[in-house]
mmCIF file of C-alpha atoms and ligand atoms in Angstrom:
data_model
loop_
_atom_site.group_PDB
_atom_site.id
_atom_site.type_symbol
_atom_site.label_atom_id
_atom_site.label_comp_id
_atom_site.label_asym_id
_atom_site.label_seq_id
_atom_site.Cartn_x
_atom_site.Cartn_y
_atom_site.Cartn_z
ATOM 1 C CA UNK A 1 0.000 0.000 0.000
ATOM 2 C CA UNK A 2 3.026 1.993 0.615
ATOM 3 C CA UNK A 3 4.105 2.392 -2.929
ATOM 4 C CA UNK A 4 1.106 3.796 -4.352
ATOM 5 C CA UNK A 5 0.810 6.902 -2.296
ATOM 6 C CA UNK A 6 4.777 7.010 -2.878
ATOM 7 C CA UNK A 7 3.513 6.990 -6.650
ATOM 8 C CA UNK A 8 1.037 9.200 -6.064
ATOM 9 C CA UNK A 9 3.487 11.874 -3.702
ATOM 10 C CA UNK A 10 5.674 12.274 -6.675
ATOM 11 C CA UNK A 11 3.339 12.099 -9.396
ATOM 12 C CA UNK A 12 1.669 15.179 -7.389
ATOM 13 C CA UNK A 13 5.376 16.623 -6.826
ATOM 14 C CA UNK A 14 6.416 16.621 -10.072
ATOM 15 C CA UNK A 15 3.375 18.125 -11.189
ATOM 16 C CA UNK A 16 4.253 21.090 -8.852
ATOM 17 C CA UNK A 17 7.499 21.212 -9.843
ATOM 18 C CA UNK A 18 6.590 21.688 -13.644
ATOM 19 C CA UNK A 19 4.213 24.309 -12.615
ATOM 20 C CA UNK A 20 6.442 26.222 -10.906
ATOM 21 C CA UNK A 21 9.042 25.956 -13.436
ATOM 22 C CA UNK A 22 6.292 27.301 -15.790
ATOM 23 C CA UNK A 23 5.574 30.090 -13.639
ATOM 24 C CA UNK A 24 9.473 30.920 -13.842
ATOM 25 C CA UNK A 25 9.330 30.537 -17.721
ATOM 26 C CA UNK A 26 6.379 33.080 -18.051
ATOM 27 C CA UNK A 27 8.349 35.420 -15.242
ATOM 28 C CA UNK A 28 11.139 35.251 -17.037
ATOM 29 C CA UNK A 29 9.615 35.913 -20.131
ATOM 30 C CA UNK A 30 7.433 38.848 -18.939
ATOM 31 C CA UNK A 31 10.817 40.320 -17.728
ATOM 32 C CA UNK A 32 12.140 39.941 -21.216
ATOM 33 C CA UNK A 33 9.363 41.401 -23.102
ATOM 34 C CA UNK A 34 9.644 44.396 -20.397
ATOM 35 C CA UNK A 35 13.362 44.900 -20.514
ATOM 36 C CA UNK A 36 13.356 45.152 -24.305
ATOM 37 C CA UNK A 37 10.048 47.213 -24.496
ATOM 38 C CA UNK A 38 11.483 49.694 -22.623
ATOM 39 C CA UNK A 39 14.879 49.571 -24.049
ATOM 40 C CA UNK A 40 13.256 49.839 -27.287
ATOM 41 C CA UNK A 41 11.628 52.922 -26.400
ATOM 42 C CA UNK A 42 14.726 54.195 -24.094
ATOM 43 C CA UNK A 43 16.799 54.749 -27.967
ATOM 44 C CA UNK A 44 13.321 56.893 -29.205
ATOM 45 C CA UNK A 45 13.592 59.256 -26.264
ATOM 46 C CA UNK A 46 13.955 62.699 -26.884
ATOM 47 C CA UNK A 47 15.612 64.960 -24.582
ATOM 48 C CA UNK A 48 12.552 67.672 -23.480
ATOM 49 C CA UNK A 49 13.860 71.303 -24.739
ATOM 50 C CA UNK A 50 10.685 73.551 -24.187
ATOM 51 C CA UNK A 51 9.270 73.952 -20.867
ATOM 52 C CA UNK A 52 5.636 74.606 -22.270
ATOM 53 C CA UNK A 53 4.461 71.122 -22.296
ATOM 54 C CA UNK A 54 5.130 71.223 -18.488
ATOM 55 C CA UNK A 55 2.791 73.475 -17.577
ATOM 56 C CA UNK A 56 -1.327 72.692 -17.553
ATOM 57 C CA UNK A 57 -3.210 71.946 -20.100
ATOM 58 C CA UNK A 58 -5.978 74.030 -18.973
ATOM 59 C CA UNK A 59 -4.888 77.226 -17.414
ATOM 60 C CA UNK A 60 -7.785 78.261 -16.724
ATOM 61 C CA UNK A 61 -8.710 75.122 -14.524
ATOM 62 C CA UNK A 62 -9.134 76.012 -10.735
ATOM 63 C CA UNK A 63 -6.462 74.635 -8.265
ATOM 64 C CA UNK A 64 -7.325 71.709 -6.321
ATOM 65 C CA UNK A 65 -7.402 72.699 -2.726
ATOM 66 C CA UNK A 66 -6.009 69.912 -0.349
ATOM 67 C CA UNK A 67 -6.051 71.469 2.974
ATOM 68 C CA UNK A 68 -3.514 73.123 5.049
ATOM 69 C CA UNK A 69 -0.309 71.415 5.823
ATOM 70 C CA UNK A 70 2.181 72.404 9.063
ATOM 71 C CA UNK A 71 5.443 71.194 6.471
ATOM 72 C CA UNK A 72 5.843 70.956 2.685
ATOM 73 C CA UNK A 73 8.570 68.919 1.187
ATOM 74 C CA UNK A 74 9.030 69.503 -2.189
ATOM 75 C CA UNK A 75 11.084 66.196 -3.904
ATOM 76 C CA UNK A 76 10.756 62.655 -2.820
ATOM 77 C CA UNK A 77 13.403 61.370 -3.549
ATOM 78 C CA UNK A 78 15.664 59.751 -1.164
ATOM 79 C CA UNK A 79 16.395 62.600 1.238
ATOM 80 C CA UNK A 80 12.566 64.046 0.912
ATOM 81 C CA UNK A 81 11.018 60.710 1.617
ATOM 82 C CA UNK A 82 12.843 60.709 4.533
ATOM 83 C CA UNK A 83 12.853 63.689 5.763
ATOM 84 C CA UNK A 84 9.188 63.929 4.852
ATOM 85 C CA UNK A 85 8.232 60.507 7.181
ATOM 86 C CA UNK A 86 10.724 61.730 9.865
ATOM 87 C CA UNK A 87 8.282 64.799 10.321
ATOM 88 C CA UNK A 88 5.274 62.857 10.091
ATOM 89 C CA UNK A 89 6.389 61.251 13.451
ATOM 90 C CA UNK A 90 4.825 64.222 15.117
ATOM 91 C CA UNK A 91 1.258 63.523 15.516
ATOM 92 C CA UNK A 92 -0.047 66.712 14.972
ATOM 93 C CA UNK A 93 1.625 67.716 12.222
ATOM 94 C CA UNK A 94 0.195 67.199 8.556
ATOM 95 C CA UNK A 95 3.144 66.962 6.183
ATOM 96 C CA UNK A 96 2.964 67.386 2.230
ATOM 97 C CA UNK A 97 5.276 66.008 -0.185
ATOM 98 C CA UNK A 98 5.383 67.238 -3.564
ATOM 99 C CA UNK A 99 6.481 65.822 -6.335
ATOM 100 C CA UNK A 100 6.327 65.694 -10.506
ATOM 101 C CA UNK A 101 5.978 63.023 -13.227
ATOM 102 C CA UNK A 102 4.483 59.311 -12.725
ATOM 103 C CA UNK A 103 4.879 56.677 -9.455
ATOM 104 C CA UNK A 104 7.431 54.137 -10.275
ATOM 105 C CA UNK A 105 6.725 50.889 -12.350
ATOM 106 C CA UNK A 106 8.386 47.291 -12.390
ATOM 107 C CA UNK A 107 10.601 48.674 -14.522
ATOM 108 C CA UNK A 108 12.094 51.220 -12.483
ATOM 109 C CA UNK A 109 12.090 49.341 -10.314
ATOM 110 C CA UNK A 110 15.097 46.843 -11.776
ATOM 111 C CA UNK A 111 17.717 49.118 -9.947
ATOM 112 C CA UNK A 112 20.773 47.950 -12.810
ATOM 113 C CA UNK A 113 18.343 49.320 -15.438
ATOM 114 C CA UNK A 114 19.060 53.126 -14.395
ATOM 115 C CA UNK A 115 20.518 54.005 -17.357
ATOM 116 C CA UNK A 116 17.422 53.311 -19.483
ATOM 117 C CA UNK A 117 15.697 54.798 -16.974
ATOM 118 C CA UNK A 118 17.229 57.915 -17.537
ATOM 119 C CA UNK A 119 16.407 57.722 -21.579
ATOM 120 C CA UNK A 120 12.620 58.044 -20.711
ATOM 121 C CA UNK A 121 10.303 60.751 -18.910
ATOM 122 C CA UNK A 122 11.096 59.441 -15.678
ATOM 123 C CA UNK A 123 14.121 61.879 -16.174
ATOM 124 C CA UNK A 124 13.924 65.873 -16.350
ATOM 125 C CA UNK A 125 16.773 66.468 -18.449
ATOM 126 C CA UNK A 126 18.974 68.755 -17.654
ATOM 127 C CA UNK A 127 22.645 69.623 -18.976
ATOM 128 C CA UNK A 128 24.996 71.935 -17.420
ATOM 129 C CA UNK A 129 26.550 75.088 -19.221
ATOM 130 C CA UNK A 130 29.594 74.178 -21.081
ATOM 131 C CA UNK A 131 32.753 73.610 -18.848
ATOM 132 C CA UNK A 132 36.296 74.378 -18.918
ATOM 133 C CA UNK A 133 37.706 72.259 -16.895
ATOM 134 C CA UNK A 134 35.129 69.156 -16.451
ATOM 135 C CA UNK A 135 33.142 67.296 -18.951
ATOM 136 C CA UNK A 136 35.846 67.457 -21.612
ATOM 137 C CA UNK A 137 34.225 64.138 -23.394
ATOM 138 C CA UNK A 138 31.154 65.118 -23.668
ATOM 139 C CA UNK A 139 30.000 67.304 -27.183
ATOM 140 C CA UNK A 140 30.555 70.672 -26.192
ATOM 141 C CA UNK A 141 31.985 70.011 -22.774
ATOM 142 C CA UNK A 142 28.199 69.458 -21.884
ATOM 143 C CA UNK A 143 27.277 67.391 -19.517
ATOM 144 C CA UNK A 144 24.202 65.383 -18.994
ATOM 145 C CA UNK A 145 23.008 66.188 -15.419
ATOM 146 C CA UNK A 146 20.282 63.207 -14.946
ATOM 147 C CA UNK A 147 17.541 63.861 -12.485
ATOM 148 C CA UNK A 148 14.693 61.877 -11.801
ATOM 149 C CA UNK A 149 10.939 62.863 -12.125
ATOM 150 C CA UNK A 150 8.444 60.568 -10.076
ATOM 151 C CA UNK A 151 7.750 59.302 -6.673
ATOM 152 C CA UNK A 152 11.003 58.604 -5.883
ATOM 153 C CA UNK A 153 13.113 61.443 -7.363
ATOM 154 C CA UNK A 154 16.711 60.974 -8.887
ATOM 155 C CA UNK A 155 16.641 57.559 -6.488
ATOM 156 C CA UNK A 156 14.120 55.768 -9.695
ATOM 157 C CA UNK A 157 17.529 56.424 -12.085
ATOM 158 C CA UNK A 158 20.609 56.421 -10.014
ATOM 159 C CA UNK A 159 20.986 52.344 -9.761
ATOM 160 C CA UNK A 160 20.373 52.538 -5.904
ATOM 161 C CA UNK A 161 24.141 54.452 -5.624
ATOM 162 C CA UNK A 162 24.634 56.399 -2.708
ATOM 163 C CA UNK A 163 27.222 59.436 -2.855
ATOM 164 C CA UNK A 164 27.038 62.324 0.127
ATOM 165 C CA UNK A 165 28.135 65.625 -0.816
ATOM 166 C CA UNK A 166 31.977 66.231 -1.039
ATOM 167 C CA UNK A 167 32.875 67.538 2.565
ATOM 168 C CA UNK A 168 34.664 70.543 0.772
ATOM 169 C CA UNK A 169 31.141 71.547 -0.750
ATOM 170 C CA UNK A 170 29.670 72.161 2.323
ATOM 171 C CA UNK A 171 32.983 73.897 3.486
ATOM 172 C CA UNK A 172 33.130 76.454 0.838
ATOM 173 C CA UNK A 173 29.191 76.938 1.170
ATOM 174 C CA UNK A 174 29.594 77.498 5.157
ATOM 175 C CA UNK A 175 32.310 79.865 4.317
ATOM 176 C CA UNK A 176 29.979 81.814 1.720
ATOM 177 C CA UNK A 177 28.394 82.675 4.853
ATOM 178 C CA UNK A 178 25.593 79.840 4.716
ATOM 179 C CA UNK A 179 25.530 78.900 8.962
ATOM 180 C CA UNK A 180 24.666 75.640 9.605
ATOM 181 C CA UNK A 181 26.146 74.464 5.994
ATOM 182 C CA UNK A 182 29.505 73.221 7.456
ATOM 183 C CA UNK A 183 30.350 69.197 6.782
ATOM 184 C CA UNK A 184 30.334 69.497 10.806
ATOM 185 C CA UNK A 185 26.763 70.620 11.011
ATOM 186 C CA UNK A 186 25.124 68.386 8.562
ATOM 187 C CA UNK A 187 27.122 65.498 9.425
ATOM 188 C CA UNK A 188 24.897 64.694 12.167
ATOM 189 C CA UNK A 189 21.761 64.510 9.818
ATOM 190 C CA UNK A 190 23.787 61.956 7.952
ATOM 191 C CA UNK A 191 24.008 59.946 10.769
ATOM 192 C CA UNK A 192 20.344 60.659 12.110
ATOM 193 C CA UNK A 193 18.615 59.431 8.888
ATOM 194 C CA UNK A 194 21.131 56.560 8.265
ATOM 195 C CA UNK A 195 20.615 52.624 8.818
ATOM 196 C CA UNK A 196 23.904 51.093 7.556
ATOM 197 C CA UNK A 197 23.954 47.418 7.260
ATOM 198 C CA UNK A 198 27.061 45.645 7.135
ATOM 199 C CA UNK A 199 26.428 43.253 4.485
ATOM 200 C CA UNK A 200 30.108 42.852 4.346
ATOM 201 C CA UNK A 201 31.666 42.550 7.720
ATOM 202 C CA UNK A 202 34.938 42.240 6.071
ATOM 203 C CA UNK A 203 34.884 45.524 4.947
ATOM 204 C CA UNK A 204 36.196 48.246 6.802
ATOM 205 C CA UNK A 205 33.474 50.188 7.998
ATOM 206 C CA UNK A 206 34.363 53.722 9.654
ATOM 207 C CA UNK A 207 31.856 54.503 12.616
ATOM 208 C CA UNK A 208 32.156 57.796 12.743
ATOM 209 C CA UNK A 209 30.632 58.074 9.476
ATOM 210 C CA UNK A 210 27.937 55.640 9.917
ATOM 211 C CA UNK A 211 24.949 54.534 12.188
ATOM 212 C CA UNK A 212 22.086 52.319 12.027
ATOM 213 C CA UNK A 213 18.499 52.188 13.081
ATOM 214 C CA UNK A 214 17.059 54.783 11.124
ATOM 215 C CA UNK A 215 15.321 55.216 7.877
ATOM 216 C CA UNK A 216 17.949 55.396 5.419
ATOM 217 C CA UNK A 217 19.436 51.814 4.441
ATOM 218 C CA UNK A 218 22.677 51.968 3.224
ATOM 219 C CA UNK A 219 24.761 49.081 2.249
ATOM 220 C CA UNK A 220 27.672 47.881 0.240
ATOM 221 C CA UNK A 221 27.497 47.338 -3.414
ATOM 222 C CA UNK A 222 27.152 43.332 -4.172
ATOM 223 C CA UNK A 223 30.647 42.513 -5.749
ATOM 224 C CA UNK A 224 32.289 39.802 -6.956
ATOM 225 C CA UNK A 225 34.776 38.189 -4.773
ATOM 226 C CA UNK A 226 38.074 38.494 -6.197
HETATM 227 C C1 NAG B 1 34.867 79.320 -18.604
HETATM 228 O O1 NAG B 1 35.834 80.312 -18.802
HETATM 229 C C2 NAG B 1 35.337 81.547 -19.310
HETATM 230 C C3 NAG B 1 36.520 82.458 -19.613
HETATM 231 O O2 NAG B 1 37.350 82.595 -18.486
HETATM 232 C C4 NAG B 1 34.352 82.149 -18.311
HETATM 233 O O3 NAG B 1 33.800 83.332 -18.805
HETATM 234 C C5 NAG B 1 33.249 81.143 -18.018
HETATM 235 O O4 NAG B 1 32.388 81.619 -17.023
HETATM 236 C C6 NAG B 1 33.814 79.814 -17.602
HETATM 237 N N1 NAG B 1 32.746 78.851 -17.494
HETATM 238 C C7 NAG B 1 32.479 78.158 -16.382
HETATM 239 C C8 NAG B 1 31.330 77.207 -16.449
HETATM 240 O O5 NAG B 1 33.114 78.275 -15.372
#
Protein backbone atom coordinates (compact mmCIF):
# COMPACT_ATOMS: atom_id res chain seq x y z
CA UNK A 1 0.00 0.00 0.00
CA UNK A 2 3.03 1.99 0.62
CA UNK A 3 4.10 2.39 -2.93
CA UNK A 4 1.11 3.80 -4.35
CA UNK A 5 0.81 6.90 -2.30
CA UNK A 6 4.78 7.01 -2.88
CA UNK A 7 3.51 6.99 -6.65
CA UNK A 8 1.04 9.20 -6.06
CA UNK A 9 3.49 11.87 -3.70
CA UNK A 10 5.67 12.27 -6.67
CA UNK A 11 3.34 12.10 -9.40
CA UNK A 12 1.67 15.18 -7.39
CA UNK A 13 5.38 16.62 -6.83
CA UNK A 14 6.42 16.62 -10.07
CA UNK A 15 3.38 18.13 -11.19
CA UNK A 16 4.25 21.09 -8.85
CA UNK A 17 7.50 21.21 -9.84
CA UNK A 18 6.59 21.69 -13.64
CA UNK A 19 4.21 24.31 -12.61
CA UNK A 20 6.44 26.22 -10.91
CA UNK A 21 9.04 25.96 -13.44
CA UNK A 22 6.29 27.30 -15.79
CA UNK A 23 5.57 30.09 -13.64
CA UNK A 24 9.47 30.92 -13.84
CA UNK A 25 9.33 30.54 -17.72
CA UNK A 26 6.38 33.08 -18.05
CA UNK A 27 8.35 35.42 -15.24
CA UNK A 28 11.14 35.25 -17.04
CA UNK A 29 9.62 35.91 -20.13
CA UNK A 30 7.43 38.85 -18.94
CA UNK A 31 10.82 40.32 -17.73
CA UNK A 32 12.14 39.94 -21.22
CA UNK A 33 9.36 41.40 -23.10
CA UNK A 34 9.64 44.40 -20.40
CA UNK A 35 13.36 44.90 -20.51
CA UNK A 36 13.36 45.15 -24.30
CA UNK A 37 10.05 47.21 -24.50
CA UNK A 38 11.48 49.69 -22.62
CA UNK A 39 14.88 49.57 -24.05
CA UNK A 40 13.26 49.84 -27.29
CA UNK A 41 11.63 52.92 -26.40
CA UNK A 42 14.73 54.20 -24.09
CA UNK A 43 16.80 54.75 -27.97
CA UNK A 44 13.32 56.89 -29.21
CA UNK A 45 13.59 59.26 -26.26
CA UNK A 46 13.96 62.70 -26.88
CA UNK A 47 15.61 64.96 -24.58
CA UNK A 48 12.55 67.67 -23.48
CA UNK A 49 13.86 71.30 -24.74
CA UNK A 50 10.69 73.55 -24.19
CA UNK A 51 9.27 73.95 -20.87
CA UNK A 52 5.64 74.61 -22.27
CA UNK A 53 4.46 71.12 -22.30
CA UNK A 54 5.13 71.22 -18.49
CA UNK A 55 2.79 73.48 -17.58
CA UNK A 56 -1.33 72.69 -17.55
CA UNK A 57 -3.21 71.95 -20.10
CA UNK A 58 -5.98 74.03 -18.97
CA UNK A 59 -4.89 77.23 -17.41
CA UNK A 60 -7.78 78.26 -16.72
CA UNK A 61 -8.71 75.12 -14.52
CA UNK A 62 -9.13 76.01 -10.73
CA UNK A 63 -6.46 74.63 -8.26
CA UNK A 64 -7.32 71.71 -6.32
CA UNK A 65 -7.40 72.70 -2.73
CA UNK A 66 -6.01 69.91 -0.35
CA UNK A 67 -6.05 71.47 2.97
CA UNK A 68 -3.51 73.12 5.05
CA UNK A 69 -0.31 71.41 5.82
CA UNK A 70 2.18 72.40 9.06
CA UNK A 71 5.44 71.19 6.47
CA UNK A 72 5.84 70.96 2.68
CA UNK A 73 8.57 68.92 1.19
CA UNK A 74 9.03 69.50 -2.19
CA UNK A 75 11.08 66.20 -3.90
CA UNK A 76 10.76 62.66 -2.82
CA UNK A 77 13.40 61.37 -3.55
CA UNK A 78 15.66 59.75 -1.16
CA UNK A 79 16.40 62.60 1.24
CA UNK A 80 12.57 64.05 0.91
CA UNK A 81 11.02 60.71 1.62
CA UNK A 82 12.84 60.71 4.53
CA UNK A 83 12.85 63.69 5.76
CA UNK A 84 9.19 63.93 4.85
CA UNK A 85 8.23 60.51 7.18
CA UNK A 86 10.72 61.73 9.86
CA UNK A 87 8.28 64.80 10.32
CA UNK A 88 5.27 62.86 10.09
CA UNK A 89 6.39 61.25 13.45
CA UNK A 90 4.83 64.22 15.12
CA UNK A 91 1.26 63.52 15.52
CA UNK A 92 -0.05 66.71 14.97
CA UNK A 93 1.62 67.72 12.22
CA UNK A 94 0.20 67.20 8.56
CA UNK A 95 3.14 66.96 6.18
CA UNK A 96 2.96 67.39 2.23
CA UNK A 97 5.28 66.01 -0.19
CA UNK A 98 5.38 67.24 -3.56
CA UNK A 99 6.48 65.82 -6.34
CA UNK A 100 6.33 65.69 -10.51
CA UNK A 101 5.98 63.02 -13.23
CA UNK A 102 4.48 59.31 -12.72
CA UNK A 103 4.88 56.68 -9.46
CA UNK A 104 7.43 54.14 -10.27
CA UNK A 105 6.73 50.89 -12.35
CA UNK A 106 8.39 47.29 -12.39
CA UNK A 107 10.60 48.67 -14.52
CA UNK A 108 12.09 51.22 -12.48
CA UNK A 109 12.09 49.34 -10.31
CA UNK A 110 15.10 46.84 -11.78
CA UNK A 111 17.72 49.12 -9.95
CA UNK A 112 20.77 47.95 -12.81
CA UNK A 113 18.34 49.32 -15.44
CA UNK A 114 19.06 53.13 -14.39
CA UNK A 115 20.52 54.00 -17.36
CA UNK A 116 17.42 53.31 -19.48
CA UNK A 117 15.70 54.80 -16.97
CA UNK A 118 17.23 57.91 -17.54
CA UNK A 119 16.41 57.72 -21.58
CA UNK A 120 12.62 58.04 -20.71
CA UNK A 121 10.30 60.75 -18.91
CA UNK A 122 11.10 59.44 -15.68
CA UNK A 123 14.12 61.88 -16.17
CA UNK A 124 13.92 65.87 -16.35
CA UNK A 125 16.77 66.47 -18.45
CA UNK A 126 18.97 68.76 -17.65
CA UNK A 127 22.65 69.62 -18.98
CA UNK A 128 25.00 71.94 -17.42
CA UNK A 129 26.55 75.09 -19.22
CA UNK A 130 29.59 74.18 -21.08
CA UNK A 131 32.75 73.61 -18.85
CA UNK A 132 36.30 74.38 -18.92
CA UNK A 133 37.71 72.26 -16.89
CA UNK A 134 35.13 69.16 -16.45
CA UNK A 135 33.14 67.30 -18.95
CA UNK A 136 35.85 67.46 -21.61
CA UNK A 137 34.22 64.14 -23.39
CA UNK A 138 31.15 65.12 -23.67
CA UNK A 139 30.00 67.30 -27.18
CA UNK A 140 30.56 70.67 -26.19
CA UNK A 141 31.98 70.01 -22.77
CA UNK A 142 28.20 69.46 -21.88
CA UNK A 143 27.28 67.39 -19.52
CA UNK A 144 24.20 65.38 -18.99
CA UNK A 145 23.01 66.19 -15.42
CA UNK A 146 20.28 63.21 -14.95
CA UNK A 147 17.54 63.86 -12.48
CA UNK A 148 14.69 61.88 -11.80
CA UNK A 149 10.94 62.86 -12.13
CA UNK A 150 8.44 60.57 -10.08
CA UNK A 151 7.75 59.30 -6.67
CA UNK A 152 11.00 58.60 -5.88
CA UNK A 153 13.11 61.44 -7.36
CA UNK A 154 16.71 60.97 -8.89
CA UNK A 155 16.64 57.56 -6.49
CA UNK A 156 14.12 55.77 -9.69
CA UNK A 157 17.53 56.42 -12.08
CA UNK A 158 20.61 56.42 -10.01
CA UNK A 159 20.99 52.34 -9.76
CA UNK A 160 20.37 52.54 -5.90
CA UNK A 161 24.14 54.45 -5.62
CA UNK A 162 24.63 56.40 -2.71
CA UNK A 163 27.22 59.44 -2.86
CA UNK A 164 27.04 62.32 0.13
CA UNK A 165 28.13 65.63 -0.82
CA UNK A 166 31.98 66.23 -1.04
CA UNK A 167 32.87 67.54 2.56
CA UNK A 168 34.66 70.54 0.77
CA UNK A 169 31.14 71.55 -0.75
CA UNK A 170 29.67 72.16 2.32
CA UNK A 171 32.98 73.90 3.49
CA UNK A 172 33.13 76.45 0.84
CA UNK A 173 29.19 76.94 1.17
CA UNK A 174 29.59 77.50 5.16
CA UNK A 175 32.31 79.87 4.32
CA UNK A 176 29.98 81.81 1.72
CA UNK A 177 28.39 82.67 4.85
CA UNK A 178 25.59 79.84 4.72
CA UNK A 179 25.53 78.90 8.96
CA UNK A 180 24.67 75.64 9.60
CA UNK A 181 26.15 74.46 5.99
CA UNK A 182 29.51 73.22 7.46
CA UNK A 183 30.35 69.20 6.78
CA UNK A 184 30.33 69.50 10.81
CA UNK A 185 26.76 70.62 11.01
CA UNK A 186 25.12 68.39 8.56
CA UNK A 187 27.12 65.50 9.43
CA UNK A 188 24.90 64.69 12.17
CA UNK A 189 21.76 64.51 9.82
CA UNK A 190 23.79 61.96 7.95
CA UNK A 191 24.01 59.95 10.77
CA UNK A 192 20.34 60.66 12.11
CA UNK A 193 18.62 59.43 8.89
CA UNK A 194 21.13 56.56 8.26
CA UNK A 195 20.62 52.62 8.82
CA UNK A 196 23.90 51.09 7.56
CA UNK A 197 23.95 47.42 7.26
CA UNK A 198 27.06 45.64 7.14
CA UNK A 199 26.43 43.25 4.48
CA UNK A 200 30.11 42.85 4.35
CA UNK A 201 31.67 42.55 7.72
CA UNK A 202 34.94 42.24 6.07
CA UNK A 203 34.88 45.52 4.95
CA UNK A 204 36.20 48.25 6.80
CA UNK A 205 33.47 50.19 8.00
CA UNK A 206 34.36 53.72 9.65
CA UNK A 207 31.86 54.50 12.62
CA UNK A 208 32.16 57.80 12.74
CA UNK A 209 30.63 58.07 9.48
CA UNK A 210 27.94 55.64 9.92
CA UNK A 211 24.95 54.53 12.19
CA UNK A 212 22.09 52.32 12.03
CA UNK A 213 18.50 52.19 13.08
CA UNK A 214 17.06 54.78 11.12
CA UNK A 215 15.32 55.22 7.88
CA UNK A 216 17.95 55.40 5.42
CA UNK A 217 19.44 51.81 4.44
CA UNK A 218 22.68 51.97 3.22
CA UNK A 219 24.76 49.08 2.25
CA UNK A 220 27.67 47.88 0.24
CA UNK A 221 27.50 47.34 -3.41
CA UNK A 222 27.15 43.33 -4.17
CA UNK A 223 30.65 42.51 -5.75
CA UNK A 224 32.29 39.80 -6.96
CA UNK A 225 34.78 38.19 -4.77
CA UNK A 226 38.07 38.49 -6.20
C1 LIG B 1 34.87 79.32 -18.60
O1 LIG B 1 35.83 80.31 -18.80
C2 LIG B 1 35.34 81.55 -19.31
C3 LIG B 1 36.52 82.46 -19.61
O2 LIG B 1 37.35 82.59 -18.49
C4 LIG B 1 34.35 82.15 -18.31
O3 LIG B 1 33.80 83.33 -18.81
C5 LIG B 1 33.25 81.14 -18.02
O4 LIG B 1 32.39 81.62 -17.02
C6 LIG B 1 33.81 79.81 -17.60
N1 LIG B 1 32.75 78.85 -17.49
C7 LIG B 1 32.48 78.16 -16.38
C8 LIG B 1 31.33 77.21 -16.45
O5 LIG B 1 33.11 78.27 -15.37
Amino acid sequence: MIVPVAVATLALWCMCLGARSDNLEKTIKSYEKLISEHREAAKHWKVPTDNQEFKPSDASQEPTDFGTFDMIVVGSGSAGSVLASRLSEVEDWRILVIEAGNFPNEFTAITRMGYDVILSDYNWGYYSVPQNTSCQGFKGSVCPHPRGKGVGGTSLLNALIYVRGNRHDYKRWCEMGNPGWCYEDVLPYFLNSEDYYHNYPEAPVDPEYHSSGEQFKIQRGYHEKD
